[in-house]
Amino acid sequence: MTSAKTFQAFVVDENKHGQLKMLAVDDLPAGEVLIRSSYSSLNYKDALAATGHPGVARNLPHVPGVDVVGVVETSDDDRYRPGDRVFVTGYELGAPRWGGWSEKVRVPADWVVPLPEEISDTQVMAIGTAGFTAAQCVTSLQLHGITPDRGEILVTGATGGVGSIALALLSKLGYTTVAVTGKAERHEQLRRWGAERVISREQLDTDSDKPLLKSAWAGAVDTVGGKTLATVIKQLAHRGCVAACGNVGGVELPLTVFPFILRGVTLDGIDSAQCPRGDRMQIWERMFGPWQLPELESRTERVPLSQIDRSVQEILAGKVTGRIIVDTTA
């Protein structure tokens, strides 16, 4: 049980073992704003951190969680006062800095975003870094002139957090989408989420060593990377664009320059963690306004922090569909 001076957090120790531990505020990293959290979320990066992956949890002990929402408890910055509802996504939260899987989180004031009164804590965490990333991908396609009349938009890893929200956003904005998944049992669900049609991972994968393949997609959102991303680039139509944001399928990109110099395609990398604040605020204005997805929260699973281990193993095994939010008080 927590006392007035202590609180629970999920801590990964030096042996890469994660469990709930009691911490004090003095244990937290420095920062101007102390947040009493209500929810965080589970992303693939969080699962890596929860198992002590050195590329994410660079120093142990570590507290995962790249998202957090809650109420300001104390603030040394005039922009925020005790009682303000706020949230944080990205920056160094949860990787490499201690993150949101904790009842209290202390961060630099410049990372904090005010939460509109009409948006609930669970709504913003249903979006979280995954939704923010998806929105950046869709924005990238728009900025590169990929309009709905250009043709089909491919979304890889479509059952994941980023892919599923990208599908919903693209559908809302009038695009025709094709979802890629390795989960045959999820085809109908993906259609409900906005996919015009669904293809299997095997249909997209090819062992062809040709530098170009038949044009198929006006644009794409790729959450996978590796060979899958290379194939998508080879299949882009003239002046097509792929917004790439993941590497679960590998970090190597077996390509030639031909798609870029013969078809003029664009590979646009999406970096959510260090997105500049001005751009970040514009994205959130869209997600809380014209791009709002009221149905998203109903597609989200809620998991107590005390039971997060099972969900971590499921997301690492590729068994999670959609978004998981984490109740940091339970």
C-alpha positions as YAML, in Angstrom:
chain: A
units: angstrom
residues:
- id: 1
  name: MET
  ca: [0.00, 0.00, 0.00]
- id: 2
  name: THR
  ca: [1.27, 3.47, -0.86]
- id: 3
  name: SER
  ca: [1.74, 6.13, 1.80]
- id: 4
  name: ALA
  ca: [1.59, 9.90, 1.41]
- id: 5
  name: LYS
  ca: [5.33, 9.93, 0.81]
- id: 6
  name: THR
  ca: [5.71, 6.86, -1.41]
- id: 7
  name: PHE
  ca: [4.14, 5.60, -4.61]
- id: 8
  name: GLN
  ca: [4.26, 2.54, -6.85]
- id: 9
  name: ALA
  ca: [6.21, 2.25, -10.09]
- id: 10
  name: PHE
  ca: [7.19, -0.56, -12.42]
- id: 11
  name: VAL
  ca: [10.97, -0.72, -12.11]
- id: 12
  name: VAL
  ca: [13.32, -2.79, -14.27]
- id: 13
  name: ASP
  ca: [16.34, -3.70, -12.14]
- id: 14
  name: GLU
  ca: [19.97, -4.37, -13.03]
- id: 15
  name: ASN
  ca: [19.10, -8.00, -13.80]
- id: 16
  name: LYS
  ca: [16.51, -6.86, -16.39]
- id: 17
  name: HIS
  ca: [13.68, -8.02, -14.16]
- id: 18
  name: GLY
  ca: [10.68, -5.72, -13.90]
- id: 19
  name: GLN
  ca: [8.32, -5.50, -10.94]
- id: 20
  name: LEU
  ca: [6.32, -3.03, -8.89]
- id: 21
  name: LYS
  ca: [8.40, -1.18, -6.32]
- id: 22
  name: MET
  ca: [7.79, 1.64, -3.89]
- id: 23
  name: LEU
  ca: [9.58, 4.89, -4.70]
- id: 24
  name: ALA
  ca: [9.84, 8.36, -3.21]
- id: 25
  name: VAL
  ca: [9.74, 11.65, -5.13]
- id: 26
  name: ASP
  ca: [13.45, 12.12, -4.49]
- id: 27
  name: ASP
  ca: [14.08, 8.97, -6.54]
- id: 28
  name: LEU
  ca: [12.69, 10.62, -9.68]
- id: 29
  name: PRO
  ca: [14.82, 12.45, -12.25]
- id: 30
  name: ALA
  ca: [14.97, 16.24, -12.11]
- id: 31
  name: GLY
  ca: [12.32, 18.37, -13.76]
- id: 32
  name: GLU
  ca: [10.11, 21.41, -13.21]
- id: 33
  name: VAL
  ca: [6.76, 19.60, -13.20]
- id: 34
  name: LEU
  ca: [5.69, 16.72, -10.96]
- id: 35
  name: ILE
  ca: [2.64, 14.86, -12.32]
- id: 36
  name: ARG
  ca: [0.36, 12.59, -10.34]
- id: 37
  name: SER
  ca: [-0.44, 10.12, -13.08]
- id: 38
  name: SER
  ca: [-3.66, 8.29, -13.84]
- id: 39
  name: TYR
  ca: [-2.77, 6.39, -17.03]
- id: 40
  name: SER
  ca: [0.11, 5.50, -19.31]
- id: 41
  name: SER
  ca: [0.09, 3.15, -22.30]
- id: 42
  name: LEU
  ca: [1.86, 0.12, -23.72]
- id: 43
  name: ASN
  ca: [3.87, 0.52, -26.92]
- id: 44
  name: TYR
  ca: [6.39, -1.84, -28.49]
- id: 45
  name: LYS
  ca: [9.19, 0.41, -27.23]
- id: 46
  name: ASP
  ca: [7.79, 0.12, -23.69]
- id: 47
  name: ALA
  ca: [7.86, -3.67, -23.93]
- id: 48
  name: LEU
  ca: [11.52, -3.53, -24.96]
- id: 49
  name: ALA
  ca: [12.24, -1.24, -22.01]
- id: 50
  name: ALA
  ca: [10.33, -3.54, -19.65]
- id: 51
  name: THR
  ca: [12.66, -6.39, -20.58]
- id: 52
  name: GLY
  ca: [15.81, -4.28, -20.20]
- id: 53
  name: HIS
  ca: [16.63, -3.86, -23.90]
- id: 54
  name: PRO
  ca: [19.83, -1.74, -23.92]
- id: 55
  name: GLY
  ca: [18.74, 0.26, -26.96]
- id: 56
  name: VAL
  ca: [15.80, 1.66, -24.98]
- id: 57
  name: ALA
  ca: [16.60, 1.23, -21.28]
- id: 58
  name: ARG
  ca: [20.14, 2.52, -21.54]
- id: 59
  name: ASN
  ca: [20.68, 2.61, -17.81]
- id: 60
  name: LEU
  ca: [19.22, 0.31, -15.17]
- id: 61
  name: PRO
  ca: [17.20, 0.55, -13.00]
- id: 62
  name: HIS
  ca: [14.61, 1.99, -15.39]
- id: 63
  name: VAL
  ca: [10.90, 2.88, -15.44]
- id: 64
  name: PRO
  ca: [9.22, 2.33, -18.85]
- id: 65
  name: GLY
  ca: [6.32, 4.31, -20.31]
- id: 66
  name: VAL
  ca: [6.63, 6.75, -23.23]
- id: 67
  name: ASP
  ca: [3.21, 8.27, -22.42]
- id: 68
  name: VAL
  ca: [1.59, 9.63, -19.28]
- id: 69
  name: VAL
  ca: [-1.48, 11.66, -18.34]
- id: 70
  name: GLY
  ca: [-2.48, 13.07, -14.99]
- id: 71
  name: VAL
  ca: [-2.68, 16.14, -12.79]
- id: 72
  name: VAL
  ca: [0.08, 18.58, -11.90]
- id: 73
  name: GLU
  ca: [1.08, 18.08, -8.28]
- id: 74
  name: THR
  ca: [3.84, 20.68, -8.09]
- id: 75
  name: SER
  ca: [5.38, 23.01, -10.66]
- id: 76
  name: ASP
  ca: [8.33, 25.38, -10.80]
- id: 77
  name: ASP
  ca: [7.12, 26.74, -14.13]
- id: 78
  name: ASP
  ca: [4.48, 29.49, -14.32]
- id: 79
  name: ARG
  ca: [2.73, 27.80, -17.25]
- id: 80
  name: TYR
  ca: [1.47, 24.99, -15.01]
- id: 81
  name: ARG
  ca: [-0.26, 25.04, -11.66]
- id: 82
  name: PRO
  ca: [-1.23, 22.30, -9.22]
- id: 83
  name: GLY
  ca: [-4.47, 20.70, -10.37]
- id: 84
  name: ASP
  ca: [-3.89, 21.30, -14.09]
- id: 85
  name: ARG
  ca: [-4.70, 18.29, -16.28]
- id: 86
  name: VAL
  ca: [-1.70, 17.56, -18.52]
- id: 87
  name: PHE
  ca: [-0.04, 14.82, -20.52]
- id: 88
  name: VAL
  ca: [3.35, 13.96, -22.00]
- id: 89
  name: THR
  ca: [4.23, 11.82, -25.00]
- id: 90
  name: GLY
  ca: [7.66, 11.23, -26.47]
- id: 91
  name: TYR
  ca: [10.79, 13.27, -25.86]
- id: 92
  name: GLU
  ca: [12.98, 11.09, -23.62]
- id: 93
  name: LEU
  ca: [10.10, 9.87, -21.46]
- id: 94
  name: GLY
  ca: [10.44, 6.13, -20.94]
- id: 95
  name: ALA
  ca: [13.53, 5.96, -23.19]
- id: 96
  name: PRO
  ca: [16.11, 6.73, -21.89]
- id: 97
  name: ARG
  ca: [14.55, 8.75, -19.03]
- id: 98
  name: TRP
  ca: [12.27, 7.19, -16.43]
- id: 99
  name: GLY
  ca: [8.76, 7.12, -17.83]
- id: 100
  name: GLY
  ca: [5.06, 6.90, -17.20]
- id: 101
  name: TRP
  ca: [4.63, 3.47, -15.56]
- id: 102
  name: SER
  ca: [4.60, 5.20, -12.21]
- id: 103
  name: GLU
  ca: [2.07, 6.92, -9.97]
- id: 104
  name: LYS
  ca: [4.24, 10.03, -10.04]
- id: 105
  name: VAL
  ca: [6.33, 11.33, -12.93]
- id: 106
  name: ARG
  ca: [8.67, 14.33, -12.98]
- id: 107
  name: VAL
  ca: [9.55, 15.95, -16.32]
- id: 108
  name: PRO
  ca: [10.90, 19.17, -17.85]
- id: 109
  name: ALA
  ca: [8.14, 21.74, -18.27]
- id: 110
  name: ASP
  ca: [8.73, 22.03, -22.02]
- id: 111
  name: TRP
  ca: [7.56, 18.43, -22.47]
- id: 112
  name: VAL
  ca: [4.16, 19.06, -20.88]
- id: 113
  name: VAL
  ca: [1.00, 19.57, -22.94]
- id: 114
  name: PRO
  ca: [-2.23, 20.92, -21.40]
- id: 115
  name: LEU
  ca: [-5.17, 18.53, -21.75]
- id: 116
  name: PRO
  ca: [-8.37, 20.12, -23.10]
- id: 117
  name: GLU
  ca: [-11.30, 19.95, -20.71]
- id: 118
  name: GLU
  ca: [-13.42, 17.93, -23.15]
- id: 119
  name: ILE
  ca: [-10.78, 15.20, -23.59]
- id: 120
  name: SER
  ca: [-10.65, 12.47, -20.94]
- id: 121
  name: ASP
  ca: [-7.49, 10.86, -19.58]
- id: 122
  name: THR
  ca: [-8.32, 7.57, -21.25]
- id: 123
  name: GLN
  ca: [-9.06, 9.29, -24.56]
- id: 124
  name: VAL
  ca: [-5.64, 10.88, -24.80]
- id: 125
  name: MET
  ca: [-3.85, 7.68, -23.79]
- id: 126
  name: ALA
  ca: [-5.88, 5.75, -26.37]
- id: 127
  name: ILE
  ca: [-4.15, 8.05, -28.85]
- id: 128
  name: GLY
  ca: [-0.78, 8.31, -27.10]
- id: 129
  name: THR
  ca: [2.51, 8.07, -28.96]
- id: 130
  name: ALA
  ca: [1.01, 5.52, -31.37]
- id: 131
  name: GLY
  ca: [-1.76, 7.87, -32.48]
- id: 132
  name: PHE
  ca: [0.58, 10.82, -32.54]
- id: 133
  name: THR
  ca: [2.91, 8.85, -34.81]
- id: 134
  name: ALA
  ca: [0.04, 7.79, -37.06]
- id: 135
  name: ALA
  ca: [-1.09, 11.40, -37.36]
- id: 136
  name: GLN
  ca: [2.42, 12.47, -38.31]
- id: 137
  name: CYS
  ca: [2.47, 9.78, -41.02]
- id: 138
  name: VAL
  ca: [-0.83, 10.98, -42.47]
- id: 139
  name: THR
  ca: [0.39, 14.58, -42.33]
- id: 140
  name: SER
  ca: [3.52, 13.51, -44.20]
- id: 141
  name: LEU
  ca: [1.45, 12.02, -47.02]
- id: 142
  name: GLN
  ca: [-0.59, 15.21, -47.27]
- id: 143
  name: LEU
  ca: [2.51, 17.42, -47.33]
- id: 144
  name: HIS
  ca: [3.90, 15.32, -50.19]
- id: 145
  name: GLY
  ca: [0.79, 15.82, -52.28]
- id: 146
  name: ILE
  ca: [-0.76, 12.39, -51.73]
- id: 147
  name: THR
  ca: [-4.46, 13.21, -52.02]
- id: 148
  name: PRO
  ca: [-7.32, 10.66, -51.87]
- id: 149
  name: ASP
  ca: [-7.73, 10.72, -55.65]
- id: 150
  name: ARG
  ca: [-4.14, 9.57, -56.24]
- id: 151
  name: GLY
  ca: [-4.86, 5.92, -55.47]
- id: 152
  name: GLU
  ca: [-4.63, 3.32, -52.72]
- id: 153
  name: ILE
  ca: [-2.66, 3.86, -49.52]
- id: 154
  name: LEU
  ca: [-0.94, 0.83, -48.02]
- id: 155
  name: VAL
  ca: [-0.69, 0.42, -44.24]
- id: 156
  name: THR
  ca: [1.69, -2.26, -42.95]
- id: 157
  name: GLY
  ca: [1.48, -3.71, -39.44]
- id: 158
  name: ALA
  ca: [-2.14, -2.65, -39.57]
- id: 159
  name: THR
  ca: [-3.32, -4.37, -36.37]
- id: 160
  name: GLY
  ca: [-0.75, -2.55, -34.23]
- id: 161
  name: GLY
  ca: [-1.26, 0.73, -32.41]
- id: 162
  name: VAL
  ca: [0.17, 2.99, -35.13]
- id: 163
  name: GLY
  ca: [-1.24, 1.01, -38.05]
- id: 164
  name: SER
  ca: [-4.77, 0.72, -36.69]
- id: 165
  name: ILE
  ca: [-5.01, 4.44, -35.94]
- id: 166
  name: ALA
  ca: [-3.48, 5.32, -39.33]
- id: 167
  name: LEU
  ca: [-6.22, 3.23, -40.98]
- id: 168
  name: ALA
  ca: [-8.91, 5.06, -39.06]
- id: 169
  name: LEU
  ca: [-7.47, 8.51, -39.83]
- id: 170
  name: LEU
  ca: [-6.97, 7.80, -43.53]
- id: 171
  name: SER
  ca: [-10.51, 6.44, -43.81]
- id: 172
  name: LYS
  ca: [-11.90, 9.50, -42.03]
- id: 173
  name: LEU
  ca: [-10.08, 11.75, -44.50]
- id: 174
  name: GLY
  ca: [-11.44, 9.94, -47.53]
- id: 175
  name: TYR
  ca: [-8.47, 7.77, -48.55]
- id: 176
  name: THR
  ca: [-8.80, 4.24, -49.91]
- id: 177
  name: THR
  ca: [-6.63, 2.00, -47.76]
- id: 178
  name: VAL
  ca: [-5.16, -1.47, -48.04]
- id: 179
  name: ALA
  ca: [-4.16, -3.10, -44.76]
- id: 180
  name: VAL
  ca: [-1.34, -5.60, -44.43]
- id: 181
  name: THR
  ca: [-1.35, -8.13, -41.60]
- id: 182
  name: GLY
  ca: [-0.05, -11.56, -40.74]
- id: 183
  name: LYS
  ca: [-3.17, -12.24, -38.63]
- id: 184
  name: ALA
  ca: [-5.77, -13.89, -40.84]
- id: 185
  name: GLU
  ca: [-8.36, -13.77, -38.06]
- id: 186
  name: ARG
  ca: [-8.20, -9.95, -37.99]
- id: 187
  name: HIS
  ca: [-9.20, -9.24, -41.61]
- id: 188
  name: GLU
  ca: [-12.82, -8.41, -40.82]
- id: 189
  name: GLN
  ca: [-11.79, -6.26, -37.87]
- id: 190
  name: LEU
  ca: [-9.43, -4.26, -40.09]
- id: 191
  name: ARG
  ca: [-12.26, -3.64, -42.55]
- id: 192
  name: ARG
  ca: [-14.36, -2.28, -39.70]
- id: 193
  name: TRP
  ca: [-11.48, 0.00, -38.79]
- id: 194
  name: GLY
  ca: [-11.40, 1.52, -42.26]
- id: 195
  name: ALA
  ca: [-9.51, -0.81, -44.61]
- id: 196
  name: GLU
  ca: [-11.07, -1.08, -48.06]
- id: 197
  name: ARG
  ca: [-9.33, -4.42, -48.45]
- id: 198
  name: VAL
  ca: [-6.82, -6.54, -46.56]
- id: 199
  name: ILE
  ca: [-3.84, -8.50, -47.86]
- id: 200
  name: SER
  ca: [-1.62, -10.96, -46.07]
- id: 201
  name: ARG
  ca: [1.97, -10.30, -45.15]
- id: 202
  name: GLU
  ca: [2.96, -13.07, -47.58]
- id: 203
  name: GLN
  ca: [1.26, -11.26, -50.49]
- id: 204
  name: LEU
  ca: [3.47, -8.27, -49.91]
- id: 205
  name: ASP
  ca: [6.75, -10.07, -49.25]
- id: 206
  name: THR
  ca: [8.77, -10.94, -52.31]
- id: 207
  name: ASP
  ca: [12.18, -12.42, -52.89]
- id: 208
  name: SER
  ca: [12.55, -10.55, -56.15]
- id: 209
  name: ASP
  ca: [15.88, -8.80, -56.53]
- id: 210
  name: LYS
  ca: [14.48, -6.45, -59.16]
- id: 211
  name: PRO
  ca: [15.24, -2.80, -58.34]
- id: 212
  name: LEU
  ca: [11.66, -1.81, -59.27]
- id: 213
  name: LEU
  ca: [8.36, -3.67, -59.04]
- id: 214
  name: LYS
  ca: [4.98, -2.95, -60.60]
- id: 215
  name: SER
  ca: [3.49, 0.30, -59.30]
- id: 216
  name: ALA
  ca: [0.74, -0.41, -56.80]
- id: 217
  name: TRP
  ca: [0.46, 2.29, -54.12]
- id: 218
  name: ALA
  ca: [0.07, 6.07, -54.23]
- id: 219
  name: GLY
  ca: [1.44, 6.19, -50.72]
- id: 220
  name: ALA
  ca: [2.05, 4.10, -47.64]
- id: 221
  name: VAL
  ca: [2.38, 4.12, -43.88]
- id: 222
  name: ASP
  ca: [5.03, 1.57, -42.90]
- id: 223
  name: THR
  ca: [5.38, 0.46, -39.29]
- id: 224
  name: VAL
  ca: [7.56, -2.57, -40.03]
- id: 225
  name: GLY
  ca: [10.80, -1.58, -41.78]
- id: 226
  name: GLY
  ca: [13.33, -3.99, -43.23]
- id: 227
  name: LYS
  ca: [12.45, -6.06, -46.27]
- id: 228
  name: THR
  ca: [8.80, -5.01, -46.09]
- id: 229
  name: LEU
  ca: [9.67, -1.33, -46.38]
- id: 230
  name: ALA
  ca: [12.02, -2.04, -49.28]
- id: 231
  name: THR
  ca: [9.23, -3.85, -51.14]
- id: 232
  name: VAL
  ca: [6.79, -1.01, -50.50]
- id: 233
  name: ILE
  ca: [9.25, 1.54, -51.89]
- id: 234
  name: LYS
  ca: [9.78, -0.57, -55.02]
- id: 235
  name: GLN
  ca: [5.99, -0.69, -55.52]
- id: 236
  name: LEU
  ca: [5.25, 3.01, -55.06]
- id: 237
  name: ALA
  ca: [3.71, 4.80, -58.00]
- id: 238
  name: HIS
  ca: [5.39, 7.81, -59.59]
- id: 239
  name: ARG
  ca: [5.89, 10.59, -57.03]
- id: 240
  name: GLY
  ca: [4.56, 8.32, -54.30]
- id: 241
  name: CYS
  ca: [5.53, 8.66, -50.64]
- id: 242
  name: VAL
  ca: [5.95, 6.25, -47.76]
- id: 243
  name: ALA
  ca: [6.02, 7.51, -44.17]
- id: 244
  name: ALA
  ca: [8.19, 5.06, -42.22]
- id: 245
  name: CYS
  ca: [8.12, 4.81, -38.44]
- id: 246
  name: GLY
  ca: [9.07, 1.28, -37.33]
- id: 247
  name: ASN
  ca: [11.74, -1.40, -37.43]
- id: 248
  name: VAL
  ca: [10.14, -4.51, -35.95]
- id: 249
  name: GLY
  ca: [10.80, -6.24, -39.29]
- id: 250
  name: GLY
  ca: [14.47, -5.30, -39.37]
- id: 251
  name: VAL
  ca: [16.78, -2.32, -39.72]
- id: 252
  name: GLU
  ca: [18.41, -3.21, -43.04]
- id: 253
  name: LEU
  ca: [16.98, -1.70, -46.22]
- id: 254
  name: PRO
  ca: [17.90, -3.78, -49.30]
- id: 255
  name: LEU
  ca: [17.36, -1.21, -52.06]
- id: 256
  name: THR
  ca: [18.92, 0.53, -55.04]
- id: 257
  name: VAL
  ca: [18.51, 4.22, -55.83]
- id: 258
  name: PHE
  ca: [16.24, 3.46, -58.80]
- id: 259
  name: PRO
  ca: [12.86, 4.00, -57.07]
- id: 260
  name: PHE
  ca: [14.07, 7.45, -56.06]
- id: 261
  name: ILE
  ca: [15.65, 8.59, -59.33]
- id: 262
  name: LEU
  ca: [13.31, 6.87, -61.81]
- id: 263
  name: ARG
  ca: [9.96, 7.25, -60.06]
- id: 264
  name: GLY
  ca: [10.76, 10.22, -57.85]
- id: 265
  name: VAL
  ca: [9.39, 8.54, -54.74]
- id: 266
  name: THR
  ca: [9.90, 9.86, -51.22]
- id: 267
  name: LEU
  ca: [10.89, 7.96, -48.09]
- id: 268
  name: ASP
  ca: [9.92, 10.19, -45.17]
- id: 269
  name: GLY
  ca: [11.16, 9.14, -41.75]
- id: 270
  name: ILE
  ca: [8.82, 9.83, -38.83]
- id: 271
  name: ASP
  ca: [10.43, 10.61, -35.47]
- id: 272
  name: SER
  ca: [7.83, 11.11, -32.77]
- id: 273
  name: ALA
  ca: [10.12, 11.40, -29.76]
- id: 274
  name: GLN
  ca: [11.94, 14.55, -30.86]
- id: 275
  name: CYS
  ca: [9.20, 16.17, -32.92]
- id: 276
  name: PRO
  ca: [9.56, 19.97, -32.43]
- id: 277
  name: ARG
  ca: [7.03, 21.45, -30.04]
- id: 278
  name: GLY
  ca: [5.40, 23.70, -32.64]
- id: 279
  name: ASP
  ca: [4.72, 20.77, -34.97]
- id: 280
  name: ARG
  ca: [3.74, 18.65, -31.99]
- id: 281
  name: MET
  ca: [1.06, 21.11, -30.87]
- id: 282
  name: GLN
  ca: [-0.37, 21.29, -34.40]
- id: 283
  name: ILE
  ca: [-0.72, 17.52, -34.48]
- id: 284
  name: TRP
  ca: [-2.53, 17.48, -31.13]
- id: 285
  name: GLU
  ca: [-4.85, 20.27, -32.28]
- id: 286
  name: ARG
  ca: [-5.85, 18.07, -35.21]
- id: 287
  name: MET
  ca: [-6.29, 14.95, -33.07]
- id: 288
  name: PHE
  ca: [-8.43, 16.82, -30.54]
- id: 289
  name: GLY
  ca: [-10.34, 18.63, -33.32]
- id: 290
  name: PRO
  ca: [-11.08, 17.68, -36.95]
- id: 291
  name: TRP
  ca: [-9.17, 14.40, -36.78]
- id: 292
  name: GLN
  ca: [-10.76, 13.23, -33.53]
- id: 293
  name: LEU
  ca: [-11.64, 9.52, -33.50]
- id: 294
  name: PRO
  ca: [-14.46, 9.04, -30.95]
- id: 295
  name: GLU
  ca: [-14.56, 5.30, -31.60]
- id: 296
  name: LEU
  ca: [-10.91, 4.81, -30.66]
- id: 297
  name: GLU
  ca: [-11.43, 4.48, -26.92]
- id: 298
  name: SER
  ca: [-13.87, 1.58, -27.38]
- id: 299
  name: ARG
  ca: [-11.13, -0.33, -29.24]
- id: 300
  name: THR
  ca: [-8.70, 0.07, -26.37]
- id: 301
  name: GLU
  ca: [-7.90, -2.49, -23.70]
- id: 302
  name: ARG
  ca: [-7.27, -1.21, -20.16]
- id: 303
  name: VAL
  ca: [-4.65, -3.08, -18.07]
- id: 304
  name: PRO
  ca: [-3.65, -2.46, -14.44]
- id: 305
  name: LEU
  ca: [0.03, -1.65, -13.95]
- id: 306
  name: SER
  ca: [0.18, -4.55, -11.50]
- id: 307
  name: GLN
  ca: [-0.70, -6.95, -14.34]
- id: 308
  name: ILE
  ca: [1.40, -5.46, -17.14]
- id: 309
  name: ASP
  ca: [3.80, -8.41, -17.49]
- id: 310
  name: ARG
  ca: [1.41, -10.52, -19.54]
- id: 311
  name: SER
  ca: [0.68, -7.68, -21.97]
- id: 312
  name: VAL
  ca: [4.40, -7.04, -22.39]
- id: 313
  name: GLN
  ca: [4.96, -10.62, -23.48]
- id: 314
  name: GLU
  ca: [1.97, -10.50, -25.83]
- id: 315
  name: ILE
  ca: [3.10, -7.37, -27.64]
- id: 316
  name: LEU
  ca: [6.62, -8.75, -28.02]
- id: 317
  name: ALA
  ca: [5.10, -11.89, -29.55]
- id: 318
  name: GLY
  ca: [3.00, -9.84, -31.98]
- id: 319
  name: LYS
  ca: [-0.28, -10.89, -30.38]
- id: 320
  name: VAL
  ca: [-1.65, -7.45, -29.47]
- id: 321
  name: THR
  ca: [-4.27, -5.77, -31.63]
- id: 322
  name: GLY
  ca: [-4.98, -2.06, -31.25]
- id: 323
  name: ARG
  ca: [-4.07, -0.01, -28.18]
- id: 324
  name: ILE
  ca: [-3.46, -0.87, -24.53]
- id: 325
  name: ILE
  ca: [-3.66, 1.79, -21.85]
- id: 326
  name: VAL
  ca: [-2.14, 1.23, -18.44]
- id: 327
  name: ASP
  ca: [-3.89, 2.19, -15.21]
- id: 328
  name: THR
  ca: [-0.95, 3.39, -13.11]
- id: 329
  name: THR
  ca: [-3.00, 3.47, -9.90]
- id: 330
  name: ALA
  ca: [-3.99, -0.23, -10.01]
...
